[in-house]
GROMACS .gro file of C-alpha atoms in nm:
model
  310
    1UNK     CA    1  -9.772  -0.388   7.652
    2UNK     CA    2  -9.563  -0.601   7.382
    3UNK     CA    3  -9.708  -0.752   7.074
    4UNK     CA    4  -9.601  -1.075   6.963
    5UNK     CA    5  -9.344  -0.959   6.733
    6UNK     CA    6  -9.178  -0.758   6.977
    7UNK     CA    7  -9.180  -0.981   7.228
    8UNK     CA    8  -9.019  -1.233   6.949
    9UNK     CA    9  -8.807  -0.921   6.820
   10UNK     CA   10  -8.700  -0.895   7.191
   11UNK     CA   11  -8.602  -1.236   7.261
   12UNK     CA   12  -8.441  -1.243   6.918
   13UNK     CA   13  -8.190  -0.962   6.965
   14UNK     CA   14  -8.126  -1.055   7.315
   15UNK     CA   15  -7.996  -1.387   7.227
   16UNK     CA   16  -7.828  -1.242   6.944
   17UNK     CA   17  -7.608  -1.072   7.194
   18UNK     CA   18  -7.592  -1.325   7.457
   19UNK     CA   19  -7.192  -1.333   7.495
   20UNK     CA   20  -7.196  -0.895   7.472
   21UNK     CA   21  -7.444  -0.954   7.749
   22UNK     CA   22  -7.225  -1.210   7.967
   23UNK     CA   23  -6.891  -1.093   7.914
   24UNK     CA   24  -6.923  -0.796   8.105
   25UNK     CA   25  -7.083  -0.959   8.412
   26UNK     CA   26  -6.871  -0.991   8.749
   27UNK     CA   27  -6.695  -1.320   8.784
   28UNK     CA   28  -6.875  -1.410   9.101
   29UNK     CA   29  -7.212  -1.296   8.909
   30UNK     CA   30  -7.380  -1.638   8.887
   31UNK     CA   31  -7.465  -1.616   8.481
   32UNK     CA   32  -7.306  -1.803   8.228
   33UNK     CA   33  -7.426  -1.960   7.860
   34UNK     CA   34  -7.676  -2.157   8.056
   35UNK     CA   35  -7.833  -1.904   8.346
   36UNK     CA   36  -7.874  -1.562   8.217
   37UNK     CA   37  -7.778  -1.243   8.422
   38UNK     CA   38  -8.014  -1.040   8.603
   39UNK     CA   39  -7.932  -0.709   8.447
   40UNK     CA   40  -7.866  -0.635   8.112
   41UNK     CA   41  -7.576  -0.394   8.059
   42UNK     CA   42  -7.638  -0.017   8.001
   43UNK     CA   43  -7.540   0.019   7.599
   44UNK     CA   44  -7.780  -0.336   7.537
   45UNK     CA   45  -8.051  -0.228   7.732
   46UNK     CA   46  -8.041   0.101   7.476
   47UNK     CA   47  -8.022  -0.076   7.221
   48UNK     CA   48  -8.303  -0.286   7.299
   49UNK     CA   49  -8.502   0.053   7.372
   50UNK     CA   50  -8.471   0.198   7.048
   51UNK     CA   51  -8.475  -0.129   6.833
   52UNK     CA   52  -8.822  -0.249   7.041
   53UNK     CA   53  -8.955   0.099   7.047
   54UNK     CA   54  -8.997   0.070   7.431
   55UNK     CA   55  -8.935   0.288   7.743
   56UNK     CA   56  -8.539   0.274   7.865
   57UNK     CA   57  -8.703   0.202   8.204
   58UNK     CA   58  -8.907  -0.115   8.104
   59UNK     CA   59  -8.653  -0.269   7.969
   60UNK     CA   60  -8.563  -0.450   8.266
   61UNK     CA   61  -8.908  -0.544   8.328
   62UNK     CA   62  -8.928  -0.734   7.967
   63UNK     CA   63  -8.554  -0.887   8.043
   64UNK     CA   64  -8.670  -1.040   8.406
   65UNK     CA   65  -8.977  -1.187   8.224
   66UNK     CA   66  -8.794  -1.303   7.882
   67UNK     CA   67  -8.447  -1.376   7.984
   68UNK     CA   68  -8.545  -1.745   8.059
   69UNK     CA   69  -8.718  -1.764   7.720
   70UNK     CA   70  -8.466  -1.590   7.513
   71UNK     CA   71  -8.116  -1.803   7.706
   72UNK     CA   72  -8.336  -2.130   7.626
   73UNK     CA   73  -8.301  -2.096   7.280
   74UNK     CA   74  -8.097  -2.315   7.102
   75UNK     CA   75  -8.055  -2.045   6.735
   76UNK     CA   76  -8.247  -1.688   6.659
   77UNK     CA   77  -8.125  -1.605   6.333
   78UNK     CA   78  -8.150  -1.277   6.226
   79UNK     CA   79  -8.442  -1.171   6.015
   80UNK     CA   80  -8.258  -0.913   5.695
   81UNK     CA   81  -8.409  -0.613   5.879
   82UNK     CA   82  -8.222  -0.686   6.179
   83UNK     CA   83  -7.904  -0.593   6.017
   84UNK     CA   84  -8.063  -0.277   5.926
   85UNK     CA   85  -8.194  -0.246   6.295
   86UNK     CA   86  -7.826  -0.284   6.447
   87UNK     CA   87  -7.670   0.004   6.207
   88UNK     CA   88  -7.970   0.262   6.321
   89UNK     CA   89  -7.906   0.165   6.683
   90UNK     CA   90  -7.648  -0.060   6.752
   91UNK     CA   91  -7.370   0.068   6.598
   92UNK     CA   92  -7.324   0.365   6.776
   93UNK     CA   93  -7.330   0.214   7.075
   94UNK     CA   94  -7.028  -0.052   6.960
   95UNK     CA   95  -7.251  -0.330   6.912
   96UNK     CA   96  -7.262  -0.496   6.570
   97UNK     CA   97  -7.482  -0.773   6.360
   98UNK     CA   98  -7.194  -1.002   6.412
   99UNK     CA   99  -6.949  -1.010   6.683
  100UNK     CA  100  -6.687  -1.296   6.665
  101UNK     CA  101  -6.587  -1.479   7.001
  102UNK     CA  102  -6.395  -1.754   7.025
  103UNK     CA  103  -6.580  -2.061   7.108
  104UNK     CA  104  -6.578  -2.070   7.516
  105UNK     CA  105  -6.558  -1.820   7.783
  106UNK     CA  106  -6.342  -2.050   7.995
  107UNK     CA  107  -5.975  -2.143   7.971
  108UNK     CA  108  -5.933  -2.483   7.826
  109UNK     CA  109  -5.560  -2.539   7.943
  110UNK     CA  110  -5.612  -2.875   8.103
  111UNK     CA  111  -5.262  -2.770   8.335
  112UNK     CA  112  -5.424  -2.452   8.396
  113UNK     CA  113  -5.588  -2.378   8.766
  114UNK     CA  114  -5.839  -2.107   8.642
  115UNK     CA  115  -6.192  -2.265   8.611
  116UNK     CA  116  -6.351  -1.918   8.629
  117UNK     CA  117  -6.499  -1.687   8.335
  118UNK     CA  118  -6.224  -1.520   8.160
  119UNK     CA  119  -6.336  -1.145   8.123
  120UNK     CA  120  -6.033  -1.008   8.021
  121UNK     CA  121  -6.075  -0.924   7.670
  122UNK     CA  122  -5.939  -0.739   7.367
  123UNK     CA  123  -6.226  -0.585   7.075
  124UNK     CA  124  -6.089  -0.514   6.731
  125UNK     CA  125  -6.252  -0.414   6.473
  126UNK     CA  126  -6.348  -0.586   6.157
  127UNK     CA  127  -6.524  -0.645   5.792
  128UNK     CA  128  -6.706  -0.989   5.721
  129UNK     CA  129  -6.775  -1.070   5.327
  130UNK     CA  130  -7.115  -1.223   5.435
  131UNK     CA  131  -7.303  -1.449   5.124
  132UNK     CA  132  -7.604  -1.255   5.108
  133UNK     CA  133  -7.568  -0.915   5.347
  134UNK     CA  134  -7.270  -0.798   5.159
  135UNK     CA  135  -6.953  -0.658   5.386
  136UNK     CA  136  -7.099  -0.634   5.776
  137UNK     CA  137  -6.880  -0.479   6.051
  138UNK     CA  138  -6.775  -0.662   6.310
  139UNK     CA  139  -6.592  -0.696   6.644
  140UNK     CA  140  -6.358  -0.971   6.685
  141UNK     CA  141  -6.312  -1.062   7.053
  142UNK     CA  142  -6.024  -1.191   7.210
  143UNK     CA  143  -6.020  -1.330   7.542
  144UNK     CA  144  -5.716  -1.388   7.789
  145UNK     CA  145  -5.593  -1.645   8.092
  146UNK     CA  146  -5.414  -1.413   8.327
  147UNK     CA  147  -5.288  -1.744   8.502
  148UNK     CA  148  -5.128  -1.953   8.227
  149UNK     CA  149  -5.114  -1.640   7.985
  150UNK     CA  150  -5.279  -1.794   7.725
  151UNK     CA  151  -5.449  -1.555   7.411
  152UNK     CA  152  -5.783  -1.722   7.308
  153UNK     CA  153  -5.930  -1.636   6.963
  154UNK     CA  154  -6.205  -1.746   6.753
  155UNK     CA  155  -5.920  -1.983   6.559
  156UNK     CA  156  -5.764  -2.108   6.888
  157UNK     CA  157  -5.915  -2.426   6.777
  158UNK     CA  158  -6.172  -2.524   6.561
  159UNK     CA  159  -6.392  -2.832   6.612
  160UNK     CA  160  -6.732  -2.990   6.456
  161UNK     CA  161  -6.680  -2.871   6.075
  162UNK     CA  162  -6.596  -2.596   5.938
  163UNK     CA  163  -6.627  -2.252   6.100
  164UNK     CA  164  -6.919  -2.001   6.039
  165UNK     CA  165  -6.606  -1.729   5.946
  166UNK     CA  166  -6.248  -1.787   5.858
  167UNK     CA  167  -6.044  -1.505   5.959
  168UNK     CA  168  -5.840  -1.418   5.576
  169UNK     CA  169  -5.673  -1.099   5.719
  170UNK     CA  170  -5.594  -0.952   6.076
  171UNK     CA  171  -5.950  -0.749   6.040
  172UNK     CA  172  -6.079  -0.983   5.789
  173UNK     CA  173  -6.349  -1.275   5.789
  174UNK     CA  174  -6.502  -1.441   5.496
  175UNK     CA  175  -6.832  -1.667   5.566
  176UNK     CA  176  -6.780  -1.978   5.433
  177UNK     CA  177  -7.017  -1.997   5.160
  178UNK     CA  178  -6.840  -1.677   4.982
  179UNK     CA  179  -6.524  -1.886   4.985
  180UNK     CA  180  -6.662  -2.181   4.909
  181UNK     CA  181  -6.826  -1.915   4.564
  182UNK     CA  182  -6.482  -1.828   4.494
  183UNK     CA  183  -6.345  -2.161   4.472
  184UNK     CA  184  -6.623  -2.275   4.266
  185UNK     CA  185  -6.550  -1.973   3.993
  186UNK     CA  186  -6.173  -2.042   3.994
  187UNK     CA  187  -6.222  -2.358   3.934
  188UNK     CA  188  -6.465  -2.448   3.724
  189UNK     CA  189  -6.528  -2.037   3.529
  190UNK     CA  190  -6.161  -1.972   3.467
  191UNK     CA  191  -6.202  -1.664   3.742
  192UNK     CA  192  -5.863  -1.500   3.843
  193UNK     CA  193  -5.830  -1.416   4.199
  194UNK     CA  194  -5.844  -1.065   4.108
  195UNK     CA  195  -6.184  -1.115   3.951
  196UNK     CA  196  -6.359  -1.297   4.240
  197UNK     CA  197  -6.239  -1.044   4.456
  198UNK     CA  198  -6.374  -0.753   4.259
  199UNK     CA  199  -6.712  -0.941   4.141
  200UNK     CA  200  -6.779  -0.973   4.491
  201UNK     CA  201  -6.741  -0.611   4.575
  202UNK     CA  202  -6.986  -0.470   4.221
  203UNK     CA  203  -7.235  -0.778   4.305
  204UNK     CA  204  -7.278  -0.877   4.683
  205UNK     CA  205  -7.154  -0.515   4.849
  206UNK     CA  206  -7.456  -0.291   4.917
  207UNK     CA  207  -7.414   0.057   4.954
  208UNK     CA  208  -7.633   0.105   5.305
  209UNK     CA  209  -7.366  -0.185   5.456
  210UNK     CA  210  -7.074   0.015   5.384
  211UNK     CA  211  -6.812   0.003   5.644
  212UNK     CA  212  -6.742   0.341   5.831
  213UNK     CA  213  -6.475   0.257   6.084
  214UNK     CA  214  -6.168   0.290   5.828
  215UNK     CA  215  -6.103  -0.075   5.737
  216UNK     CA  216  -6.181  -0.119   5.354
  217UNK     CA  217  -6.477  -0.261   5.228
  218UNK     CA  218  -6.290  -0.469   4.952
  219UNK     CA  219  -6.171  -0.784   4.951
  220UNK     CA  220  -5.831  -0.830   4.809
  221UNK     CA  221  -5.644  -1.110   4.599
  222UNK     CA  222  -5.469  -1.212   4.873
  223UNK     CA  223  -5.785  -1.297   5.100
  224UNK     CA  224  -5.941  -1.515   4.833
  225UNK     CA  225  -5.632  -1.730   4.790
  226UNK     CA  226  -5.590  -1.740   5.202
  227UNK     CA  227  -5.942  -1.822   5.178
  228UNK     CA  228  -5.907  -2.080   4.873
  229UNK     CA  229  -5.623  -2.251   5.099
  230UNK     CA  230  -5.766  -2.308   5.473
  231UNK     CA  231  -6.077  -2.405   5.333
  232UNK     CA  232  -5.975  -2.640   5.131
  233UNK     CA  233  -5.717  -2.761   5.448
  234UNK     CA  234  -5.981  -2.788   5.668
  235UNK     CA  235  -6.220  -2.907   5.463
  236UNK     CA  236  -5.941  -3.207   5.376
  237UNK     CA  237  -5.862  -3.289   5.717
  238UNK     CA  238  -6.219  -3.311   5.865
  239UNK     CA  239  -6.256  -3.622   5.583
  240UNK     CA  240  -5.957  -3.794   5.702
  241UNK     CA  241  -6.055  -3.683   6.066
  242UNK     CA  242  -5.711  -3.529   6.137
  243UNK     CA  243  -5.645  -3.195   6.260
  244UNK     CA  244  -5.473  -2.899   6.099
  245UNK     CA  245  -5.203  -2.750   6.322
  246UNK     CA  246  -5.067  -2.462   6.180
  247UNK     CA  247  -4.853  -2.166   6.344
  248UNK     CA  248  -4.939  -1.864   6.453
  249UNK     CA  249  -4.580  -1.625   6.439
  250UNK     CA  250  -4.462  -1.506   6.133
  251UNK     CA  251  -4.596  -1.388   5.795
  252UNK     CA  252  -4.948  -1.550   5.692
  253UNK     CA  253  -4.855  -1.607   5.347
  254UNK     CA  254  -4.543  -1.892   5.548
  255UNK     CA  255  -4.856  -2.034   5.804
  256UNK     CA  256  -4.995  -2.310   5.525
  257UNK     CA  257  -4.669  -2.400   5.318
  258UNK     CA  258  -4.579  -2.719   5.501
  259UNK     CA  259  -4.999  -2.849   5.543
  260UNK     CA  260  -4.992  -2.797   5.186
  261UNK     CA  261  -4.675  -2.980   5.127
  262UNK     CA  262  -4.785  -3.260   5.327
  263UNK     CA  263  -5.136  -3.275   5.121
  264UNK     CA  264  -4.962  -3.267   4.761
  265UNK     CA  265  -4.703  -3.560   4.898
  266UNK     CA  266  -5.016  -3.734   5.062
  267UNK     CA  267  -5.207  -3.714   4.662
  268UNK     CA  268  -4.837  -3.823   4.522
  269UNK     CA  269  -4.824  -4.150   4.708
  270UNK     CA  270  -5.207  -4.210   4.735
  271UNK     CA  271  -5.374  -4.033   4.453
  272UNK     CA  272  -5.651  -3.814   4.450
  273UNK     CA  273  -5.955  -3.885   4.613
  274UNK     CA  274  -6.261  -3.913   4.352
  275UNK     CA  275  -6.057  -3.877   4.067
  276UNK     CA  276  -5.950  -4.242   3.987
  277UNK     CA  277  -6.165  -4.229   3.677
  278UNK     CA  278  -5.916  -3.893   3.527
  279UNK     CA  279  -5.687  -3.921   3.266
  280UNK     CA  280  -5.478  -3.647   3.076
  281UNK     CA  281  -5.187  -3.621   2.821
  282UNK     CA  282  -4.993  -3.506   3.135
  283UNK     CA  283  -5.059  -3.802   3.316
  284UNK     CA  284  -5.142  -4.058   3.081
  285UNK     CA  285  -4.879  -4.210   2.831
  286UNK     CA  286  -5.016  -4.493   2.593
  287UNK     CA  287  -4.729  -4.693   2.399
  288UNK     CA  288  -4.656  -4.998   2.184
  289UNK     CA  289  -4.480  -5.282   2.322
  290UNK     CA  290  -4.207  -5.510   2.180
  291UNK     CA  291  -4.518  -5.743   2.200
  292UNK     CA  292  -4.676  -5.529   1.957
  293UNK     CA  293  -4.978  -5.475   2.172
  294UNK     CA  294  -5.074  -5.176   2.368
  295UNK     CA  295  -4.991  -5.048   2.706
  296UNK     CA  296  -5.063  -4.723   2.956
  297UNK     CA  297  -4.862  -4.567   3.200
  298UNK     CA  298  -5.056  -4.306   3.464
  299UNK     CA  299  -4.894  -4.110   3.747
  300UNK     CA  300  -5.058  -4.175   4.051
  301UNK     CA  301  -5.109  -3.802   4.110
  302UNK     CA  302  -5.119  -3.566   3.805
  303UNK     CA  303  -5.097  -3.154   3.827
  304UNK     CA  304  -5.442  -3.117   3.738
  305UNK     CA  305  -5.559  -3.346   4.049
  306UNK     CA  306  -5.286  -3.169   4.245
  307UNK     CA  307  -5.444  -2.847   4.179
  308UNK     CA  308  -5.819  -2.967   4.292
  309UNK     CA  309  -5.675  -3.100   4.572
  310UNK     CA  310  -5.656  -2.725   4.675
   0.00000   0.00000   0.00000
């Protein structure tokens, strides 16, 4: 017999872990995002033992009797002791707090044949500098075409807003609101790059989160400018409704030069956006005419609007 909260609990966790449940299905299994499976795999059903406090062997009883109620969800968030919850039990068993997928479990190649589940995947590893949990482990799933050969991660594409997680490193993510924190401090409390990073590792890292699977804990100067930049990309292009192409060969550092080029020649010729009313003594010049009376001249674009723009 379940309780309430554990039959909450259950349904909570389980759709928590809804794409670690379907990706290792069959192809022909008939399951997907909207019909769930009809057997949980080995390491969740665990998990779900030792998180619920229940029997290993009724675990399939409570999944044939939830699974309807927990796949008709539309969001579970976790509750803080969750977290807590995955690093007694789930970690062990490679199953994390948050896993990152990309956004579909089908290849969206419009020239491409396949129109089944793509189950062949790659797991890495990786740290997430989450706004109020601190630095969380993570796996960051990869998923691949084996007819058109395409590689689909998390950033493949990005559509409706601005992504939970933007990926700042190869085993680095930074949730949105933490970048959105540095930004603010940079810009408006004089921080250094150097000093977001490190107030964000004496202030918002906890000690029982503390990442054991080698990849440090810390995030760098590097990550908050990376950060600082597609944010401020993205956040420019969803308000103009464009998109932001960017490559994906080569160093990171050389991925965002020519977006951000395009953005400062966009300001030159059009100005900044919500900044008509600015004025500086490196943009503004005031003079005397011949006529004796008084005249401005303004860039359209001065450095310190250049600057906000990113």
């Amino acid at each position: 017999n379940l309780t309430i909260d554990e039959v909450m609990a259950f349904a909570r966790l389980a759709f928590h872990l809804k794409r670690d449940i379907i990706q290792p299905q069959l192809v022909n299994e008939a399951c997907g995002l909207d019909i769930p499976p009809e057997i949980l795999p080995v390491s969740i059903s665990i998990f779900l033992s030792n998180a619920i406090e229940i029997p290993l062997d009724s675990v399939q009883d409570c999944w044939e009797i939830l699974s309807d109620y927990a796949w008709s969800l539309s969001e579970a968030p976790l509750f803080k002791a969750d977290y807590v919850t995955f690093k007694q039990f789930g970690w062990e068993l490679g199953l994390t707090a948050v896993t990152i997928y990309p956004s579909s479990d089908v290849c969206t190649n419009m020239d491409c044949p396949c129109i089944v589940p793509l189950k062949k995947d790659m797991q890495q590893q990786a740290v997430v500098y989450t706004h109020n949990l601190g630095v969380q482990p993570a796996w960051y799933i990869h998923i691949y075409c084996p007819t058109c050969k395409t590689s689909y991660h998390n950033n493949y594409s990005v559509c409706d807003g601005i992504p939970t997680y933007l990926q700042v490193g190869e085993h680095q993510f930074v949730d949105h609101k933490v970048v959105k924190m540095w930004r603010n401090q940079m810009l408006l409390g004089w921080f250094s790059a150097s000093n977001a990073a490190h107030l964000y590792t004496i202030t918002l890292s906890e000690d029982e989160y503390l990442v054991s699977c080698g990849l440090s804990d810390r995030p760098t100067t590097d990550h908050v400018w990376d950060a600082f930049v597609i944010l401020s990309l993205l956040e420019d292009h969803v308000s103009q409704g464009t998109l932001l192409t960017v490559p994906h060969t080569g160093n990171q550092c050389d991925w965002f030069k020519v977006a951000m080029e395009d953005r400062t020649s966009w300001i030159i010729m059009q100005g900044q956006p919500n900044a008509v009313q600015h004025v500086c003594d490196k943009c503004m010049r005031i003079f005397e005419g011949r006529d004796g009376q008084f005249h401005e001249c303004q860039l359209t674009a001065c450095v310190c609007t250049l600057i906000l723009a990113l």
